[in-house]
């Protein structure tokens, strides 16, 4: 359309070659989530822990392989083991699906697969494929224009989202390291003071024993 700018035209003007060169290092550095293949028995649940900073998107891709017609749930739990989000996986869902949750606090979040029992006194081992990753590389701040972006534009935005997630995770690890170091220093100081206190008590006991021994020897006229 003449005289009207496309919604995604605000992206920096760059050739496809230049954008690919800039995006390649980040794609190489970004960790890819590997899918886990496992089984869950009916009436049981299986959980996975993921350490996530605050206000980051926890993305889960899943597939219920060879679904025999059992309804399951994907449950997200915060560090206090409180359920904060759930996703129903119906009896008819056998294709790969995706869901995401933005964390409200940092720490170890649990992603659990819970399947209801379909038979009395008999449980079936259900096959699952699951991958948990931090950040949503397909997320854009203007979802309405997502369909208009093709090729390198989508790759650049996905790489930028991945880079932001990696930066947030690194910042969380640094802050956790600082907190652990401060806690270790506090514990070490307490240990030093306790050691000095014990040494003072032992020194007082030694002086008390020496004083009583000296008085005993004097009474017995040994000195």
Coordinates of N, CA and C in Angstrom, one line a residue:
X1 N 0.9 -1.2 0.0 CA 0.0 0.0 0.0 C 0.9 1.2 0.0
X2 N 0.6 2.2 -0.9 CA 1.4 3.3 -1.0 C 1.0 4.3 0.1
X3 N 2.1 4.9 0.7 CA 1.9 6.0 1.7 C 1.5 5.5 3.0
X4 N 1.5 4.1 3.3 CA 1.2 3.6 4.6 C 2.2 2.5 4.9
X5 N 2.8 2.7 6.1 CA 3.9 1.9 6.5 C 3.4 0.6 7.1
X6 N 4.0 -0.5 6.7 CA 3.6 -1.8 7.3 C 3.9 -1.8 8.8
X7 N 3.1 -2.5 9.6 CA 3.3 -2.5 11.1 C 4.6 -2.9 11.5
X8 N 5.3 -3.8 10.8 CA 6.6 -4.3 11.2 C 7.7 -3.5 10.6
X9 N 7.4 -2.4 9.9 CA 8.4 -1.6 9.2 C 9.3 -0.8 10.2
X10 N 8.9 -0.8 11.4 CA 9.7 0.0 12.4 C 11.0 -0.8 12.8
X11 N 11.1 -2.0 12.3 CA 12.4 -2.8 12.6 C 13.5 -2.0 12.0
X12 N 14.7 -2.1 12.5 CA 15.9 -1.5 11.9 C 16.1 -1.9 10.5
X13 N 16.4 -1.0 9.6 CA 16.7 -1.2 8.2 C 18.0 -2.0 8.1
X14 N 17.9 -3.2 7.8 CA 19.2 -4.0 7.6 C 18.9 -5.0 6.5
X15 N 19.9 -5.4 5.9 CA 19.8 -6.4 4.9 C 19.7 -7.8 5.5
X16 N 19.2 -8.8 4.8 CA 19.1 -10.1 5.4 C 20.5 -10.7 5.8
X17 N 21.5 -10.4 5.0 CA 22.8 -10.9 5.3 C 23.4 -10.3 6.6
X18 N 23.2 -9.0 6.7 CA 23.7 -8.3 8.0 C 23.0 -8.8 9.2
X19 N 21.7 -8.9 9.1 CA 20.9 -9.4 10.3 C 21.3 -10.8 10.6
X20 N 21.5 -11.6 9.6 CA 21.9 -13.0 9.9 C 23.2 -13.1 10.6
X21 N 24.1 -12.2 10.2 CA 25.5 -12.2 10.8 C 25.4 -11.8 12.3
X22 N 24.5 -10.8 12.5 CA 24.3 -10.3 13.9 C 23.6 -11.4 14.8
X23 N 22.7 -12.1 14.2 CA 21.9 -13.1 15.0 C 22.6 -14.4 15.2
X24 N 23.6 -14.7 14.3 CA 24.2 -16.0 14.4 C 24.9 -16.3 15.7
X25 N 25.7 -15.3 16.3 CA 26.4 -15.6 17.6 C 25.5 -15.8 18.7
X26 N 24.3 -15.1 18.7 CA 23.4 -15.3 19.8 C 22.7 -16.6 19.7
X27 N 22.4 -17.0 18.4 CA 21.8 -18.4 18.3 C 22.7 -19.5 18.7
X28 N 24.1 -19.3 18.4 CA 25.0 -20.3 18.8 C 25.2 -20.3 20.4
X29 N 25.0 -19.2 21.0 CA 25.2 -19.1 22.5 C 24.0 -19.5 23.2
X30 N 22.8 -19.4 22.6 CA 21.6 -19.7 23.3 C 21.4 -21.2 23.5
X31 N 21.1 -21.6 24.8 CA 20.9 -23.1 25.0 C 19.6 -23.5 24.5
X32 N 19.6 -24.7 23.9 CA 18.4 -25.2 23.3 C 17.8 -26.3 24.3
X33 N 16.5 -26.2 24.6 CA 15.9 -27.1 25.5 C 15.8 -28.5 24.9
X34 N 16.3 -29.5 25.5 CA 16.1 -30.9 25.0 C 14.9 -31.5 25.6
X35 N 14.2 -32.2 24.8 CA 12.9 -32.8 25.2 C 13.2 -34.0 26.1
X36 N 12.4 -34.2 27.1 CA 12.6 -35.4 28.0 C 11.4 -36.4 27.6
X37 N 11.8 -37.7 27.4 CA 10.9 -38.7 27.1 C 10.7 -39.6 28.4
X38 N 9.5 -39.7 28.8 CA 9.2 -40.4 30.1 C 7.8 -41.0 30.1
X39 N 7.5 -41.8 31.1 CA 6.2 -42.4 31.3 C 5.6 -41.9 32.6
X40 N 4.3 -41.8 32.6 CA 3.5 -41.4 33.8 C 2.4 -42.4 34.0
X41 N 2.3 -43.0 35.1 CA 1.2 -44.0 35.4 C -0.1 -43.2 35.7
X42 N -1.2 -43.8 35.3 CA -2.5 -43.1 35.6 C -2.6 -43.0 37.1
X43 N -3.2 -41.9 37.5 CA -3.4 -41.6 38.9 C -2.1 -41.1 39.7
X44 N -1.0 -40.9 38.9 CA 0.2 -40.4 39.5 C 0.6 -39.1 38.8
X45 N 1.7 -38.5 39.3 CA 2.2 -37.3 38.7 C 3.7 -37.3 38.7
X46 N 4.3 -36.6 37.7 CA 5.7 -36.5 37.6 C 6.1 -35.0 37.4
X47 N 7.0 -34.6 38.2 CA 7.4 -33.1 38.2 C 8.8 -32.9 37.8
X48 N 9.0 -31.7 37.2 CA 10.4 -31.3 36.8 C 10.6 -29.9 37.4
X49 N 11.8 -29.7 37.9 CA 12.2 -28.4 38.5 C 12.9 -27.6 37.5
X50 N 12.6 -26.3 37.6 CA 13.3 -25.3 36.7 C 13.5 -24.0 37.5
X51 N 14.8 -23.6 37.6 CA 15.1 -22.4 38.4 C 14.9 -21.2 37.4
X52 N 14.0 -20.3 37.8 CA 13.6 -19.2 36.9 C 13.6 -17.9 37.7
X53 N 14.2 -16.8 37.1 CA 14.1 -15.5 37.7 C 12.7 -15.0 37.7
X54 N 12.5 -13.9 38.4 CA 11.2 -13.3 38.5 C 10.8 -12.6 37.2
X55 N 9.5 -12.7 36.8 CA 8.9 -12.0 35.6 C 9.6 -12.5 34.4
X56 N 9.8 -13.8 34.3 CA 10.3 -14.5 33.1 C 9.3 -15.5 32.6
X57 N 9.3 -15.7 31.3 CA 8.3 -16.7 30.7 C 8.9 -18.1 30.8
X58 N 8.1 -19.0 31.4 CA 8.5 -20.4 31.5 C 7.7 -21.1 30.5
X59 N 8.4 -21.6 29.4 CA 7.7 -22.2 28.3 C 7.8 -23.7 28.3
X60 N 6.7 -24.3 28.1 CA 6.7 -25.8 28.1 C 6.1 -26.3 26.8
X61 N 6.8 -27.1 26.1 CA 6.3 -27.8 24.9 C 6.1 -29.3 25.3
X62 N 5.0 -29.8 24.9 CA 4.6 -31.2 25.3 C 3.9 -31.9 24.2
X63 N 3.9 -33.2 24.4 CA 3.2 -34.1 23.5 C 2.9 -35.4 24.2
X64 N 1.6 -35.8 24.2 CA 1.1 -37.0 24.8 C 1.2 -38.1 23.8
X65 N 2.2 -38.9 23.8 CA 2.4 -39.9 22.7 C 1.5 -41.1 22.9
X66 N 0.9 -41.5 21.8 CA 0.0 -42.6 21.8 C -1.1 -42.5 22.9
X67 N -1.7 -41.4 22.9 CA -2.7 -41.1 24.0 C -3.9 -42.2 23.9
X68 N -4.0 -43.0 24.9 CA -5.1 -44.0 24.8 C -6.5 -43.5 25.2
X69 N -6.6 -42.2 25.4 CA -7.9 -41.6 25.8 C -7.9 -41.2 27.3
X70 N -6.8 -40.8 27.8 CA -6.7 -40.4 29.2 C -6.5 -38.9 29.3
X71 N -7.3 -38.3 30.2 CA -7.1 -36.8 30.3 C -6.1 -36.5 31.3
X72 N -5.2 -35.6 31.0 CA -4.1 -35.2 31.9 C -4.1 -33.7 32.1
X73 N -3.3 -33.2 33.0 CA -3.1 -31.8 33.3 C -1.6 -31.5 33.4
X74 N -1.3 -30.3 32.9 CA 0.0 -29.7 33.1 C -0.1 -28.7 34.2
X75 N 0.6 -28.9 35.3 CA 0.4 -28.0 36.5 C 1.7 -27.3 36.8
X76 N 1.6 -26.0 36.9 CA 2.8 -25.1 37.3 C 2.7 -24.8 38.8
X77 N 3.8 -25.0 39.5 CA 3.8 -24.7 40.9 C 4.9 -23.7 41.2
X78 N 4.7 -22.8 42.1 CA 5.7 -21.8 42.5 C 6.7 -22.4 43.5
X79 N 7.7 -21.7 43.9 CA 8.7 -22.2 44.9 C 8.1 -22.7 46.2
X80 N 6.9 -22.2 46.5 CA 6.2 -22.7 47.8 C 5.3 -23.9 47.5
X81 N 5.5 -24.5 46.3 CA 4.7 -25.7 45.9 C 3.2 -25.4 45.8
X82 N 2.9 -24.1 45.5 CA 1.5 -23.7 45.4 C 1.1 -23.7 43.9
X83 N 0.0 -24.3 43.5 CA -0.4 -24.3 42.1 C -0.8 -22.9 41.6
X84 N -0.1 -22.5 40.5 CA -0.4 -21.1 40.0 C -0.9 -21.1 38.6
X85 N -0.9 -22.2 37.9 CA -1.4 -22.3 36.6 C -1.5 -23.7 36.2
X86 N -2.5 -24.0 35.3 CA -2.7 -25.4 34.8 C -3.2 -25.4 33.4
X87 N -2.9 -26.4 32.7 CA -3.3 -26.6 31.3 C -3.8 -28.0 31.1
X88 N -5.0 -28.0 30.6 CA -5.7 -29.3 30.3 C -5.2 -29.9 29.0
X89 N -4.8 -31.2 29.1 CA -4.5 -32.0 27.9 C -5.6 -33.1 27.8
X90 N -6.5 -32.8 26.8 CA -7.6 -33.7 26.7 C -7.3 -35.1 26.1
X91 N -8.3 -35.9 26.1 CA -8.2 -37.2 25.6 C -7.9 -37.3 24.1
X92 N -8.3 -36.2 23.4 CA -8.1 -36.2 22.0 C -6.8 -35.5 21.6
X93 N -6.0 -35.0 22.6 CA -4.8 -34.2 22.3 C -3.6 -35.2 22.2
X94 N -3.1 -35.4 21.0 CA -2.0 -36.3 20.8 C -0.9 -35.6 20.0
X95 N -1.2 -34.4 19.5 CA -0.2 -33.6 18.8 C 0.6 -32.8 19.8
X96 N 1.7 -32.2 19.3 CA 2.5 -31.4 20.1 C 1.8 -30.1 20.5
X97 N 1.9 -29.7 21.7 CA 1.2 -28.5 22.2 C 2.3 -27.6 22.9
X98 N 1.8 -26.4 23.3 CA 2.7 -25.5 23.9 C 1.9 -24.6 24.9
X99 N 2.5 -24.3 26.0 CA 1.9 -23.4 27.0 C 3.0 -22.6 27.7
X100 N 2.7 -21.5 28.3 CA 3.7 -20.7 29.0 C 3.1 -20.0 30.2
X101 N 3.9 -19.7 31.1 CA 3.5 -19.0 32.3 C 4.6 -18.0 32.7
X102 N 4.2 -16.8 33.1 CA 5.1 -15.8 33.5 C 5.3 -15.8 35.0
X103 N 6.5 -16.1 35.5 CA 6.7 -16.3 36.9 C 6.5 -15.0 37.7
X104 N 6.0 -15.1 38.9 CA 5.8 -13.9 39.7 C 6.8 -13.8 40.8
X105 N 7.7 -14.8 41.0 CA 8.8 -14.7 41.9 C 9.9 -15.7 41.4
X106 N 11.0 -15.4 41.9 CA 12.2 -16.2 41.5 C 12.3 -17.5 42.3
X107 N 13.0 -18.5 41.8 CA 13.2 -19.7 42.6 C 12.9 -20.9 41.7
X108 N 12.8 -22.1 42.4 CA 12.6 -23.3 41.7 C 11.1 -23.5 41.5
X109 N 10.7 -23.5 40.2 CA 9.3 -23.8 39.9 C 9.2 -25.2 39.4
X110 N 8.0 -25.8 39.7 CA 7.7 -27.2 39.3 C 6.8 -27.2 38.1
X111 N 7.1 -28.1 37.2 CA 6.1 -28.3 36.1 C 5.7 -29.8 36.2
X112 N 4.5 -30.1 36.5 CA 4.1 -31.4 36.8 C 3.1 -31.9 35.8
X113 N 3.2 -33.2 35.5 CA 2.2 -33.9 34.6 C 1.3 -34.8 35.5
X114 N 0.1 -34.5 35.5 CA -0.9 -35.3 36.3 C -1.9 -35.9 35.4
X115 N -2.1 -37.2 35.5 CA -3.1 -38.0 34.7 C -4.0 -38.7 35.6
X116 N -5.3 -38.6 35.3 CA -6.4 -39.3 36.1 C -6.4 -40.7 35.7
X117 N -6.9 -41.6 36.6 CA -7.0 -43.0 36.4 C -8.3 -43.3 35.6
X118 N -8.2 -44.2 34.6 CA -9.4 -44.5 33.8 C -9.9 -45.9 34.1
X119 N -9.2 -46.7 34.9 CA -9.7 -48.0 35.2 C -9.4 -48.3 36.7
X120 N -10.3 -49.2 37.2 CA -10.1 -49.6 38.6 C -9.0 -50.7 38.7
X121 N -8.1 -50.5 39.7 CA -7.1 -51.4 40.1 C -6.2 -51.7 38.9
X122 N -6.1 -50.8 37.9 CA -5.2 -51.0 36.8 C -4.7 -49.6 36.3
X123 N -3.4 -49.5 36.1 CA -2.8 -48.3 35.7 C -2.0 -48.5 34.4
X124 N -2.1 -47.6 33.5 CA -1.4 -47.7 32.3 C -0.2 -46.7 32.3
X125 N 0.9 -47.1 31.8 CA 2.1 -46.2 31.6 C 1.9 -45.4 30.4
X126 N 1.7 -44.1 30.6 CA 1.5 -43.1 29.5 C 2.8 -42.5 29.1
X127 N 3.0 -42.5 27.8 CA 4.2 -41.9 27.2 C 4.1 -40.4 27.0
X128 N 5.1 -39.7 27.4 CA 5.1 -38.2 27.3 C 6.4 -37.7 26.7
X129 N 6.3 -36.6 26.0 CA 7.5 -35.9 25.6 C 7.3 -34.4 26.1
X130 N 8.4 -33.9 26.8 CA 8.2 -32.6 27.4 C 9.6 -31.9 27.4
X131 N 9.5 -30.6 27.1 CA 10.7 -29.8 27.1 C 10.3 -28.5 27.9
X132 N 11.2 -28.1 28.8 CA 10.9 -26.9 29.6 C 12.1 -25.9 29.3
X133 N 11.7 -24.7 29.0 CA 12.7 -23.7 28.7 C 12.3 -22.3 29.2
X134 N 13.3 -21.5 29.5 CA 13.0 -20.1 30.0 C 13.0 -19.2 28.8
X135 N 11.9 -18.4 28.7 CA 11.8 -17.4 27.6 C 10.9 -18.0 26.5
X136 N 10.2 -17.2 25.8 CA 9.4 -17.6 24.6 C 9.9 -16.9 23.4
X137 N 10.6 -17.7 22.6 CA 11.3 -17.1 21.4 C 10.3 -16.7 20.3
X138 N 9.0 -17.1 20.4 CA 8.0 -16.7 19.4 C 7.2 -15.6 19.9
X139 N 7.5 -15.0 21.1 CA 6.8 -13.9 21.6 C 7.2 -12.6 21.0
X140 N 6.2 -11.8 20.7 CA 6.5 -10.4 20.3 C 5.5 -9.5 21.1
X141 N 6.0 -8.2 21.2 CA 5.1 -7.2 21.9 C 3.9 -6.8 21.1
X142 N 3.9 -7.1 19.8 CA 2.8 -6.8 18.9 C 2.3 -8.1 18.2
X143 N 1.6 -9.0 18.9 CA 1.2 -10.3 18.3 C 0.4 -10.1 17.1
X144 N -0.3 -9.0 16.9 CA -1.2 -8.8 15.7 C -0.4 -8.8 14.4
X145 N 0.9 -8.3 14.6 CA 1.7 -8.2 13.4 C 2.7 -9.4 13.2
X146 N 2.5 -10.4 14.0 CA 3.4 -11.6 13.9 C 3.3 -12.3 12.6
X147 N 2.1 -12.3 12.1 CA 1.9 -13.0 10.8 C 2.5 -12.3 9.6
X148 N 2.8 -11.0 9.8 CA 3.4 -10.2 8.7 C 4.9 -10.3 8.6
X149 N 5.5 -10.9 9.7 CA 6.9 -11.0 9.7 C 7.3 -12.4 9.1
X150 N 8.3 -12.4 8.3 CA 8.8 -13.6 7.7 C 10.3 -13.6 7.7
X151 N 10.8 -14.8 7.6 CA 12.3 -15.0 7.4 C 13.1 -14.3 8.5
X152 N 14.0 -13.4 8.1 CA 15.0 -12.9 9.1 C 14.4 -12.0 10.2
X153 N 13.2 -11.4 9.9 CA 12.6 -10.5 10.9 C 12.2 -11.4 12.1
X154 N 11.6 -12.5 11.9 CA 11.2 -13.4 13.0 C 12.4 -14.0 13.7
X155 N 13.4 -14.3 12.9 CA 14.6 -14.9 13.5 C 15.3 -13.9 14.4
X156 N 15.3 -12.6 14.0 CA 16.0 -11.6 14.8 C 15.2 -11.4 16.1
X157 N 13.9 -11.3 16.0 CA 13.1 -11.1 17.3 C 13.2 -12.3 18.2
X158 N 13.2 -13.5 17.6 CA 13.3 -14.7 18.4 C 14.7 -14.8 19.1
X159 N 15.7 -14.4 18.4 CA 17.1 -14.3 19.0 C 17.2 -13.3 20.1
X160 N 16.5 -12.1 19.9 CA 16.5 -11.1 20.9 C 15.8 -11.6 22.1
X161 N 14.7 -12.3 22.0 CA 14.0 -12.8 23.1 C 14.8 -13.8 23.9
X162 N 15.5 -14.7 23.1 CA 16.4 -15.7 23.7 C 17.5 -15.0 24.5
X163 N 18.1 -13.9 23.9 CA 19.2 -13.2 24.6 C 18.7 -12.6 25.9
X164 N 17.5 -12.0 25.8 CA 16.9 -11.4 27.1 C 16.7 -12.4 28.2
X165 N 16.3 -13.6 27.8 CA 16.1 -14.7 28.8 C 17.4 -15.1 29.3
X166 N 18.4 -15.2 28.5 CA 19.8 -15.6 29.0 C 20.3 -14.6 29.9
X167 N 20.1 -13.3 29.6 CA 20.7 -12.2 30.4 C 20.0 -12.2 31.8
X168 N 18.6 -12.5 31.8 CA 17.9 -12.5 33.0 C 18.4 -13.7 33.9
X169 N 18.6 -14.8 33.2 CA 19.1 -16.0 34.0 C 20.5 -15.8 34.6
X170 N 21.4 -15.1 33.8 CA 22.7 -14.8 34.3 C 22.6 -13.9 35.5
X171 N 21.8 -12.9 35.4 CA 21.6 -11.9 36.5 C 21.1 -12.6 37.7
X172 N 20.2 -13.5 37.5 CA 19.6 -14.3 38.7 C 20.7 -15.1 39.3
X173 N 21.6 -15.8 38.5 CA 22.7 -16.6 39.0 C 23.7 -15.7 39.8
X174 N 23.9 -14.5 39.3 CA 24.9 -13.6 40.0 C 24.3 -13.1 41.3
X175 N 23.0 -12.8 41.3 CA 22.4 -12.3 42.6 C 22.4 -13.5 43.6
X176 N 22.1 -14.7 43.1 CA 22.1 -15.9 44.0 C 23.5 -16.1 44.6
X177 N 24.5 -16.0 43.7 CA 25.9 -16.1 44.2 C 26.2 -15.1 45.2
X178 N 25.8 -13.9 45.0 CA 26.1 -12.8 46.0 C 25.4 -13.1 47.3
X179 N 24.1 -13.6 47.3 CA 23.4 -13.9 48.5 C 24.1 -15.1 49.2
X180 N 24.5 -16.1 48.5 CA 25.2 -17.2 49.1 C 26.5 -16.8 49.7
X181 N 27.2 -15.9 49.1 CA 28.5 -15.4 49.6 C 28.3 -14.7 50.9
X182 N 27.2 -13.8 50.9 CA 26.9 -13.0 52.1 C 26.5 -13.9 53.2
X183 N 25.7 -14.9 52.9 CA 25.3 -15.8 54.0 C 26.5 -16.6 54.5
X184 N 27.4 -17.0 53.7 CA 28.6 -17.7 54.1 C 29.4 -16.9 55.0
X185 N 29.6 -15.6 54.6 CA 30.4 -14.7 55.5 C 29.7 -14.5 56.9
X186 N 28.4 -14.4 56.9 CA 27.7 -14.3 58.2 C 27.9 -15.5 59.0
X187 N 27.8 -16.7 58.4 CA 28.0 -17.9 59.1 C 29.4 -18.0 59.6
X188 N 30.4 -17.6 58.8 CA 31.8 -17.7 59.2 C 32.1 -16.8 60.4
X189 N 31.5 -15.6 60.4 CA 31.6 -14.7 61.5 C 31.1 -15.3 62.8
X190 N 29.9 -15.9 62.7 CA 29.3 -16.5 63.8 C 30.2 -17.7 64.4
X191 N 30.7 -18.4 63.4 CA 31.6 -19.5 63.9 C 32.8 -19.0 64.6
X192 N 33.4 -17.9 64.1 CA 34.6 -17.3 64.8 C 34.2 -16.8 66.2
X193 N 33.1 -16.1 66.3 CA 32.7 -15.7 67.6 C 32.4 -16.8 68.6
X194 N 31.7 -17.9 68.1 CA 31.5 -19.1 68.9 C 32.8 -19.7 69.3
X195 N 33.8 -19.8 68.4 CA 35.1 -20.3 68.7 C 35.8 -19.5 69.8
X196 N 35.7 -18.2 69.7 CA 36.3 -17.3 70.7 C 35.7 -17.5 72.1
X197 N 34.3 -17.7 72.0 CA 33.6 -17.9 73.3 C 34.0 -19.2 74.0
X198 N 34.1 -20.2 73.2 CA 34.5 -21.5 73.7 C 36.0 -21.5 74.3
X199 N 36.9 -20.8 73.5 CA 38.2 -20.6 74.0 C 38.3 -19.9 75.3
X200 N 37.4 -18.8 75.5 CA 37.4 -18.1 76.7 C 36.9 -18.9 77.9
X201 N 35.9 -19.8 77.6 CA 35.4 -20.7 78.7 C 36.5 -21.7 79.1
X202 N 37.1 -22.3 78.1 CA 38.2 -23.2 78.4 C 39.3 -22.6 79.2
X203 N 39.7 -21.3 78.8 CA 40.7 -20.6 79.5 C 40.3 -20.4 80.9
X204 N 39.1 -20.0 81.2 CA 38.6 -19.8 82.5 C 38.6 -21.1 83.3
X205 N 38.2 -22.2 82.7 CA 38.3 -23.5 83.4 C 39.7 -23.8 83.8
X206 N 40.6 -23.6 82.9 CA 42.0 -23.9 83.2 C 42.5 -23.1 84.4
X207 N 42.2 -21.8 84.4 CA 42.7 -20.9 85.5 C 42.0 -21.4 86.8
X208 N 40.7 -21.8 86.7 CA 40.1 -22.2 87.9 C 40.7 -23.5 88.5
X209 N 41.0 -24.5 87.6 CA 41.6 -25.7 88.0 C 43.0 -25.5 88.6
X210 N 43.8 -24.6 87.9 CA 45.2 -24.3 88.4 C 45.1 -23.7 89.8
X211 N 44.1 -22.8 90.0 CA 44.0 -22.1 91.3 C 43.6 -23.1 92.4
X212 N 42.7 -24.0 92.1 CA 42.3 -25.0 93.1 C 43.4 -26.0 93.3
X213 N 44.2 -26.4 92.3 CA 45.3 -27.3 92.5 C 46.4 -26.6 93.4
X214 N 46.6 -25.4 93.2 CA 47.6 -24.7 94.0 C 47.2 -24.6 95.4
X215 N 45.9 -24.3 95.7 CA 45.4 -24.3 97.1 C 45.5 -25.7 97.7
X216 N 45.2 -26.7 96.9 CA 45.3 -28.1 97.4 C 46.8 -28.5 97.8
X217 N 47.7 -28.1 96.9 CA 49.1 -28.4 97.2 C 49.6 -27.6 98.5
X218 N 49.1 -26.4 98.6 CA 49.5 -25.7 99.8 C 48.9 -26.3 101.1
X219 N 47.7 -26.7 101.0 CA 47.1 -27.4 102.2 C 47.8 -28.6 102.6
X220 N 48.3 -29.4 101.6 CA 49.0 -30.6 101.8 C 50.5 -30.3 102.0
X221 N 50.9 -29.1 102.0 CA 52.3 -28.7 102.2 C 53.2 -29.3 101.2
X222 N 52.7 -29.4 100.0 CA 53.5 -30.0 98.9 C 54.3 -28.9 98.2
X223 N 53.9 -27.7 98.4 CA 54.7 -26.6 97.8 C 54.9 -25.5 98.9

